[in-house]
XYZ file of C-alpha atoms in Angstrom:
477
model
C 0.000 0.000 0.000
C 1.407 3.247 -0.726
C 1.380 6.587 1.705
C 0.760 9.874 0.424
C 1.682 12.724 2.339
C 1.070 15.764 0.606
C 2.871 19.409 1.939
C 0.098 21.782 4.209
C -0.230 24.150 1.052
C -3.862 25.695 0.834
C -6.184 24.097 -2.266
C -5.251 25.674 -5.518
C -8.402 28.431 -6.776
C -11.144 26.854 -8.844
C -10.413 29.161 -11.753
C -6.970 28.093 -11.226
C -7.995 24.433 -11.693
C -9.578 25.638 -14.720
C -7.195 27.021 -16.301
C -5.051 23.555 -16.036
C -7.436 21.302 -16.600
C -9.438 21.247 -19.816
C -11.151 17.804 -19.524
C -13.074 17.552 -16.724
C -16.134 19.210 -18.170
C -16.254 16.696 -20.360
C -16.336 14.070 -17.385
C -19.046 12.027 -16.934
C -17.649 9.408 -13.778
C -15.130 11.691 -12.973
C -15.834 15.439 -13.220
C -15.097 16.026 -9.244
C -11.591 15.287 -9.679
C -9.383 17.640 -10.802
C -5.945 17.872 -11.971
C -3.707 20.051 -10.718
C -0.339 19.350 -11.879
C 2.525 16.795 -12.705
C 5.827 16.377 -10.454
C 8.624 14.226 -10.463
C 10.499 12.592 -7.951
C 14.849 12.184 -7.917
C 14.361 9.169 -9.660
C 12.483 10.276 -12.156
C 8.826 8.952 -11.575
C 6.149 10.752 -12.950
C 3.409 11.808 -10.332
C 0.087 13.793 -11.261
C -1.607 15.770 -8.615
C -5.323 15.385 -8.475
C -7.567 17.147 -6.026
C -11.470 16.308 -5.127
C -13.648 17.442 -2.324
C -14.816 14.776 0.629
C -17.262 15.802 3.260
C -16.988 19.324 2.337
C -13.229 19.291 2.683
C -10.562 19.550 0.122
C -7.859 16.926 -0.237
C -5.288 16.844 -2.714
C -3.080 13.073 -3.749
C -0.341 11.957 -5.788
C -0.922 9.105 -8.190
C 2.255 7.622 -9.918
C 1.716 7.361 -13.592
C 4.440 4.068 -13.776
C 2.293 0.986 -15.065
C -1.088 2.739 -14.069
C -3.965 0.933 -14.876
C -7.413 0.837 -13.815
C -6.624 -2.634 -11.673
C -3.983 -0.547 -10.046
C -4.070 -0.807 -6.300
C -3.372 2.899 -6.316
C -7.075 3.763 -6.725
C -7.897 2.287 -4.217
C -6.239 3.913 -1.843
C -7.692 7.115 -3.423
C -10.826 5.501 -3.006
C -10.786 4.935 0.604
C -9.345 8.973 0.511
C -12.505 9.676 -0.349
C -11.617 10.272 -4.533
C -14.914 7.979 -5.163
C -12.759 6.105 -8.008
C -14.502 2.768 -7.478
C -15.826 1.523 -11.187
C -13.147 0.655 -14.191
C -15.105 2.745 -15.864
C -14.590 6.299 -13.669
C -11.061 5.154 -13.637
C -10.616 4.401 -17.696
C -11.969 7.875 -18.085
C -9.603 9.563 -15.242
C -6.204 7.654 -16.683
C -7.596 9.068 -20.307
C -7.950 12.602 -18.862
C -4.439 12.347 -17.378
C -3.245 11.407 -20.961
C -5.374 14.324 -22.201
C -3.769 17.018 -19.980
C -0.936 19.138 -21.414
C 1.725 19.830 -18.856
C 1.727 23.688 -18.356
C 5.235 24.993 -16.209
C 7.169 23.299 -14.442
C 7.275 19.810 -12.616
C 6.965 20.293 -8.494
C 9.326 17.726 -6.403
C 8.013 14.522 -5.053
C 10.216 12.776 -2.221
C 9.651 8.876 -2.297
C 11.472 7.374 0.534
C 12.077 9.121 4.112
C 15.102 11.206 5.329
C 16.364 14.074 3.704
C 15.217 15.749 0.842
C 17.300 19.227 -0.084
C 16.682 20.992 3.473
C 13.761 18.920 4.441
C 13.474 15.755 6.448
C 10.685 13.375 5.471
C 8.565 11.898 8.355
C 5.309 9.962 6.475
C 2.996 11.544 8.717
C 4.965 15.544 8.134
C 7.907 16.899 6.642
C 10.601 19.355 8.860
C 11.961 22.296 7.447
C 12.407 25.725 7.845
C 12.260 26.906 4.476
C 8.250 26.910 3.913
C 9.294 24.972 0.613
C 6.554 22.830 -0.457
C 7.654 19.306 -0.465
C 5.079 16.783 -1.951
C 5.547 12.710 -0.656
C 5.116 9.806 -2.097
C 5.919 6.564 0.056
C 5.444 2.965 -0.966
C 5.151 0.656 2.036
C 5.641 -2.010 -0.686
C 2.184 -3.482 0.592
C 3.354 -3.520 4.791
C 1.331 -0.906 6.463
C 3.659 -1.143 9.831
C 6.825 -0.121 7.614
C 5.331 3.758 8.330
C 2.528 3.004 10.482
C 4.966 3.070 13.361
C 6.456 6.231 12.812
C 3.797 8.092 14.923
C 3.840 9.769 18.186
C 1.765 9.600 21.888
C 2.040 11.559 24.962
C 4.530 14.148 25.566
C 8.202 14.790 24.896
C 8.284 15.372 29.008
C 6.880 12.306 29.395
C 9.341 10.594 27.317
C 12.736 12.425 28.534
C 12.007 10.458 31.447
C 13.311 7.131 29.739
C 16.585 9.709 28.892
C 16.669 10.202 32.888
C 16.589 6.299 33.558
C 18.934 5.621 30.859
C 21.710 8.050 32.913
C 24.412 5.643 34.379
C 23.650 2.579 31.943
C 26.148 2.381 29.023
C 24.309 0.699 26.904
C 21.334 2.372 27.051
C 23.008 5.617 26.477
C 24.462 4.219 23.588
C 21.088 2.902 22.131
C 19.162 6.438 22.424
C 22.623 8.291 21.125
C 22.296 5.960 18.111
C 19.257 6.653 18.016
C 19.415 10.235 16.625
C 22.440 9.411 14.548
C 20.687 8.941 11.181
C 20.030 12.450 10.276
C 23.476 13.433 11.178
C 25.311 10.726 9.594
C 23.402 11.769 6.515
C 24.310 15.315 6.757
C 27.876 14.592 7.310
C 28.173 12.275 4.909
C 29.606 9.456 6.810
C 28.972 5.802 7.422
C 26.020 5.351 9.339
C 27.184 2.950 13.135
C 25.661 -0.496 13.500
C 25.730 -1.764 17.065
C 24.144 -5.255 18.225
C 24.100 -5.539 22.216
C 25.259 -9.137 23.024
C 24.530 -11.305 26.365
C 22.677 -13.569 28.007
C 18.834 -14.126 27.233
C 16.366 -12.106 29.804
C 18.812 -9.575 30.843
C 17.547 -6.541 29.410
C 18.993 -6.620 25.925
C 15.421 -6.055 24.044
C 14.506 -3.419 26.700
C 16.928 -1.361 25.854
C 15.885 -1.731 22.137
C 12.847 -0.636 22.671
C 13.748 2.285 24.665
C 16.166 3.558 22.046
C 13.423 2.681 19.453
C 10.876 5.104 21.238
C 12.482 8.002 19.818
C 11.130 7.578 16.704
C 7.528 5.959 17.628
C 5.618 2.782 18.479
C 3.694 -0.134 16.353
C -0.001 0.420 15.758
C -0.889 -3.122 16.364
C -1.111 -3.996 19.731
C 0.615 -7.171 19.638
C 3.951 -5.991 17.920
C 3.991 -2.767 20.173
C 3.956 -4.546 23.394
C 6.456 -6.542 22.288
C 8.924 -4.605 20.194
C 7.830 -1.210 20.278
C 9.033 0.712 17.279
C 11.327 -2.356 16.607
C 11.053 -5.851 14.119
C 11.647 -8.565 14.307
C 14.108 -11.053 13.173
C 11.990 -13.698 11.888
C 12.627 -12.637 8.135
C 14.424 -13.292 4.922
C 17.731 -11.090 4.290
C 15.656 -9.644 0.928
C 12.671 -8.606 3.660
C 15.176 -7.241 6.049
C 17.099 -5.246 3.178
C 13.641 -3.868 2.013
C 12.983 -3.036 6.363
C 16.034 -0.820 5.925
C 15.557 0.871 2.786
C 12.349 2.095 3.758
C 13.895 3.413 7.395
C 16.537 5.959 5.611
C 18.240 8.005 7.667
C 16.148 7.296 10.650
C 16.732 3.801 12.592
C 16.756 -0.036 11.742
C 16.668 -1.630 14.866
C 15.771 -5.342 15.121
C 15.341 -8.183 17.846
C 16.784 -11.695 18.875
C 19.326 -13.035 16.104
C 18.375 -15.769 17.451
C 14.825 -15.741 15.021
C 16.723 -15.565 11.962
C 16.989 -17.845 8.997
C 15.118 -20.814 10.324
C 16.963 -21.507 13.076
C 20.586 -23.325 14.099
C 23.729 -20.939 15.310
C 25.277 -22.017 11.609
C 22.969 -20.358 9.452
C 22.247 -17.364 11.845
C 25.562 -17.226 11.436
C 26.016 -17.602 7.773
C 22.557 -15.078 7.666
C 24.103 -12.347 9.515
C 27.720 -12.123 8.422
C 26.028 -11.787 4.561
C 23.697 -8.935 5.405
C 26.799 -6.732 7.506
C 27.988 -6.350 4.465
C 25.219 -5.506 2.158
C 23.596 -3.317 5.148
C 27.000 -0.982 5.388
C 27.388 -0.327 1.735
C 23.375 0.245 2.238
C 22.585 -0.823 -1.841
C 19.807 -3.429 -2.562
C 20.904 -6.819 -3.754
C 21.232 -6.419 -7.369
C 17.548 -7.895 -9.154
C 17.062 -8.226 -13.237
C 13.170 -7.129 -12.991
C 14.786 -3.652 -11.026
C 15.462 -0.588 -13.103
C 17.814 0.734 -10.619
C 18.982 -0.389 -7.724
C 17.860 1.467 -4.320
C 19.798 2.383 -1.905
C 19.436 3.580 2.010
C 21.557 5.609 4.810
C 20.438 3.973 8.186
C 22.271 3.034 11.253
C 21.179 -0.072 12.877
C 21.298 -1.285 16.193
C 20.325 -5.396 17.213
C 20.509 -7.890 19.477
C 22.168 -11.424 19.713
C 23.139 -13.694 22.340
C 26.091 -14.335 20.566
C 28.569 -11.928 19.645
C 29.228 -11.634 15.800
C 32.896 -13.170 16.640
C 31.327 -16.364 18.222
C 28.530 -16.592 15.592
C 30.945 -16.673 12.723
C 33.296 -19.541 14.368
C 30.456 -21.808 14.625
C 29.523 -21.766 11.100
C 33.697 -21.984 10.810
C 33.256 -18.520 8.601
C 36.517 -15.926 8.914
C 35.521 -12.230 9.592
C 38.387 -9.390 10.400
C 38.385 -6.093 11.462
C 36.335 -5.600 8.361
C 33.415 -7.085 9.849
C 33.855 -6.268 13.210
C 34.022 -2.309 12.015
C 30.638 -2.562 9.901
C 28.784 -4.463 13.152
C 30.568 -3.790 16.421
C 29.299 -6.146 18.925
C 29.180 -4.756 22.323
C 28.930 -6.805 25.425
C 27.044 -6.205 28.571
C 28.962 -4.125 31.499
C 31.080 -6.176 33.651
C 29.258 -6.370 37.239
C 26.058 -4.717 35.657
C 22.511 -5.747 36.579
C 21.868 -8.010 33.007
C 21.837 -4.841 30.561
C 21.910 -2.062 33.125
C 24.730 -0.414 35.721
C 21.820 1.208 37.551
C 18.541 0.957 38.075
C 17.321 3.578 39.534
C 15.566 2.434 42.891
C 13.793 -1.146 41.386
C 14.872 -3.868 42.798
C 15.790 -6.197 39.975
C 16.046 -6.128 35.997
C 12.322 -7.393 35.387
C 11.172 -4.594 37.529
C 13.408 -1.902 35.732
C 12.663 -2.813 32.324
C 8.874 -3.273 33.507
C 9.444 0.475 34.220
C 10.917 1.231 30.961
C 8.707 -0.561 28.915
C 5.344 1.230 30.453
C 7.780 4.482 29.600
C 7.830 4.048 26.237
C 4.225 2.641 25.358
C 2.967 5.921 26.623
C 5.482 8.157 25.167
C 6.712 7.924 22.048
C 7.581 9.467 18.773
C 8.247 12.880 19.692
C 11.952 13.153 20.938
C 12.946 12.474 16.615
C 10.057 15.346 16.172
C 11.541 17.894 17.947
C 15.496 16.639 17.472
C 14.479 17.344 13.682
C 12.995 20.676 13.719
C 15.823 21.891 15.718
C 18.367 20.138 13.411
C 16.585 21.463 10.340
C 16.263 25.155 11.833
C 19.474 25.371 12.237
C 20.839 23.533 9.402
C 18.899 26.363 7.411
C 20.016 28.806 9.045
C 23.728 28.170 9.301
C 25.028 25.128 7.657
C 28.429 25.521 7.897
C 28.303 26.315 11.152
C 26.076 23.519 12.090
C 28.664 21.025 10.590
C 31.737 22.219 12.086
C 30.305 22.118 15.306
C 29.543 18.132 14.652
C 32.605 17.522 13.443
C 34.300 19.238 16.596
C 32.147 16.899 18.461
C 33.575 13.827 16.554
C 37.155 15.055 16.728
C 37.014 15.448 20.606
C 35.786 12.120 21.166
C 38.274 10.379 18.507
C 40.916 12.149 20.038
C 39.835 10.072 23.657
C 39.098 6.958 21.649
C 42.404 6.559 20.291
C 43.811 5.813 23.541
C 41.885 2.539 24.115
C 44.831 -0.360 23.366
C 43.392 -2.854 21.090
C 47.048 -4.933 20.224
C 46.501 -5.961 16.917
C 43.270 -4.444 15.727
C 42.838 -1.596 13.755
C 39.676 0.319 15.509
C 39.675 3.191 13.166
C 36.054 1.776 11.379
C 34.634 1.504 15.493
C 35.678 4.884 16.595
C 34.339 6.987 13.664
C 31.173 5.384 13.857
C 31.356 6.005 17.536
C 32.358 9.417 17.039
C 29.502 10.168 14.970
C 27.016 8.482 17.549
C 28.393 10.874 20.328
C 28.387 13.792 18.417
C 24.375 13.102 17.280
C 24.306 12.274 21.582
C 26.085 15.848 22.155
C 23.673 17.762 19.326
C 20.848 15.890 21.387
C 21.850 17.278 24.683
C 22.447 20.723 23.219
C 18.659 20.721 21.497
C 17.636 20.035 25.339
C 16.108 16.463 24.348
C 18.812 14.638 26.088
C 18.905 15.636 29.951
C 22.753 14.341 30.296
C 26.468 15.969 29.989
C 28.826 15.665 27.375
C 31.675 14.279 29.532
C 29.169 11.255 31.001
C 28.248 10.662 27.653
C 31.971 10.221 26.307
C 32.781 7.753 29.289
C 29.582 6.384 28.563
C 30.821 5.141 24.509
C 34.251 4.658 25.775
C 33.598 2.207 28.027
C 31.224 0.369 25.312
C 34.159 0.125 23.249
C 36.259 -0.991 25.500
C 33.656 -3.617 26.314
C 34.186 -4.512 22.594
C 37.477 -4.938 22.342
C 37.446 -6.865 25.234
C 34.843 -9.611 24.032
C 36.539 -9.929 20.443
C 39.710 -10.972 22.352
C 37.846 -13.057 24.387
C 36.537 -14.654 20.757
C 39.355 -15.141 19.385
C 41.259 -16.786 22.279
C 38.282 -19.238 22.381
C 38.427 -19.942 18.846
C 42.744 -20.138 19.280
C 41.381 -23.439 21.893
C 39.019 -24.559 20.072
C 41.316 -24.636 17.114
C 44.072 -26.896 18.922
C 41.643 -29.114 20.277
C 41.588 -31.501 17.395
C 45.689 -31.575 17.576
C 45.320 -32.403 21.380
C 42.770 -35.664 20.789
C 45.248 -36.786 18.308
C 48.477 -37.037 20.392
């Protein structure tokens, strides 16, 4: 099913209308829709803008011209708008008066996936910016209504800064909700997007945590998948499914739960699964199809979780990864001495009870930290760009500059501490917007000590898989 989200730009005058559209005089299914224009999107698909009155209200749509026909599911979506385009008749005669219609100026802009577009950021239920540009949407759920169903919002932005207050003192929690806000920035800085899975033990937290971070951007609609994953999905999925999942979340956040659901089943093909799709996920193109005119592509970080480490996963299917791998998914354990997922929990008395806490949190407030982190980001973006990215990349710079120290003997970390970098300085930009009720300095400790925690559990990998490895020499003698 496809979205339409057109810009709040008042209905154009009747005479206006008019003046465009010759044919609907002559309309006898269809004479209370009018066309109103033709736009284009950056990949050159042709839209048409029609407008019709329902219940004494005007609405105005998009309907892509690509392989329309009157069997196109696209009417009926305009349909249930309220168009009235129900017969094959009515829409015969509208696809004929589209034909009809002589294009008259210029083409508007139509944005088809979310994320930026020029100075905008594309939400599908609003567009951000501070220009007062109209931007015109377009978004094809590719039949999967909870792709942008769950980008929504409930209660307040108050309400939800008080997951942000729990979240002080617990590493990976900060890290989660940092990540969180990274897309846009990554995006506007042009840099690889950071993809984090928290690894540990079953019933420690891990998904908690995911959901928390996922509440920055909203909740599921249906009832069942929000009480269980929030904003998130899940990992019971084909890679092609999963590649789709992140391609429609451009620049805003992938995160998905329990490796563990993937590919059937068995550590070896999880495994096998997951070592394939780090790669294509980083470079962020769509596995190559014949039937595709172009491939698509997407700018999204991604954050999971696995009770294996990527490390661990890959030497039971006997596959070799490197720094390579380990720099495009960085696997980050849970705190040494921590409560399952959490350093601190803030008065409960165990984990169930603290993400109990954080879970009613989040299904009550939701959706509106990304909200207001965007129209913040995109006033000031438009107001001074330059100065907007200097003062991220000042951010990066101070933490790479502390990151650099950690001692990693025979790893290169480089790949880790950009993407880490670019995680703190979305955190920092967070903080400074007034979203994010923490300090700079906890913050940095905060990453630090998750990378640390990294480096740590890859050695402890790779020592196991040094035993393992002599093992079969040790039966022998």
């Amino acid at each position: 099913m496809t979205r339409l989200t057109p810009s709040k730009t008042p209905p154009v005058a009747p005479g206006n209308i008019a003046e465009l559209d010759r044919t609907h005089e002559g309309a006898k299914h269809t004479r209370h829709v009018h066309i109103r224009g033709f736009g284009v999107s950056p990949e050159k698909a042709l839209f048409v803008r029609l407008g019709f009155s329902y219940r004494g209200k005007q609405r105005t749509r998009l309907l892509p011209l690509a392989n329309l026909t009157p069997t196109s599911g696209e009417f009926d979506r305009l349909s249930a708008d309220g168009a009235r385009l129900i017969s094959p008749q009515a829409r015969r005669e509208l696809i004929d008066r589209i034909q009809a219609t002589p294009e008259e100026g210029g083409r508007f802009a139509v944005a088809t996936r979310l994320g930026w577009h020029r100075h905008a950021f594309v939400l599908p239920d609003r567009v951000v910016g501070a220009s007062g540009k109209k931007v015109w949407v377009h978004l094809d759920d590719g039949g999967r209504r909870e792709r942008f169903g769950r980008y929504r919002t409930g209660g307040t932005l108050d309400g939800w800064q008080e997951i942000a207050r729990l979240a002080a003192g617990n590493s990976l929690m900060e890290l989660g909700l940092c990540l969180a806000f990274a897309g846009p920035v990554a995006a506007l800085l042009g840099v690889e997007q950071p993809a984090i899975m928290l690894v540990g033990p079953a019933e420690a937290g891990k998904s908690t945590a995911l959901v928390a971070a996922g509440s920055v951007w909203g909740r599921h609609a249906d009832s069942n998948m929000a009480n269980k994953l929030g904003f998130c999905l899940p990992f019971n999925a084909t890679d092609n499914d999963l590649e789709d999942e992140a391609l429609a979340a451009n620049h805003t956040l992938l995160a998905v739960d329990e490796t563990r659901a993937a590919a059937g089943g068995g550590e070896r093909k999880i495994a096998e699964f997951l070592v394939g799709l780090v790669m294509r996920w980083e470079l962020g193109f769509e596995k190559g199809r014949q039937t595709a005119d172009a491939r698509r592509s997407a700018s999204v970080p991604v954050l999971l979780t696995s009770n294996l480490s990527l490390g661990a996963l890959a030497k039971k299917a006997e596959i070799d990864i490197d720094d390579a791998h380990h720099g495009r998914l960085v696997s980050v354990p849970l705190p040494d001495g921590a409560h399952g997922a959490f350093e601190d929990l803030h008065g409960e008395a165990d984990v169930v009870g603290f993400s109990r806490r954080l879970r009613r949190l989040a299904a009550k407030h939701f959706g509106h930290a990304s909200r207001g982190f965007l129209r913040q980001l995109a006033e000031w973006r438009a107001r001074d760009e330059p100065g907007l990215l200097a003062w991220l990349e000042e951010r990066r710079a101070i933490y790479l500059a502390a990151a650099h120290r950690i001692d990693a003997p025979g790893r290169r970390l480089d790949r880790i501490h950009e993407k880490m970098a670019t995680v703190y300085a979305a955190g920092c930009l967070a903080i400074q917007f007034g979203i994010l009720p923490w300090t700079r300095p906890r913050l940095r400790e905060a990453l630090l000590s998750c990378t640390r925690g990294h480096v740590a559990l890859a050695a402890r990998d790779q020592a196991d898989a040094a035993r393992r490895q002599a093992a079969p020499l040790d039966l022998l003698r």
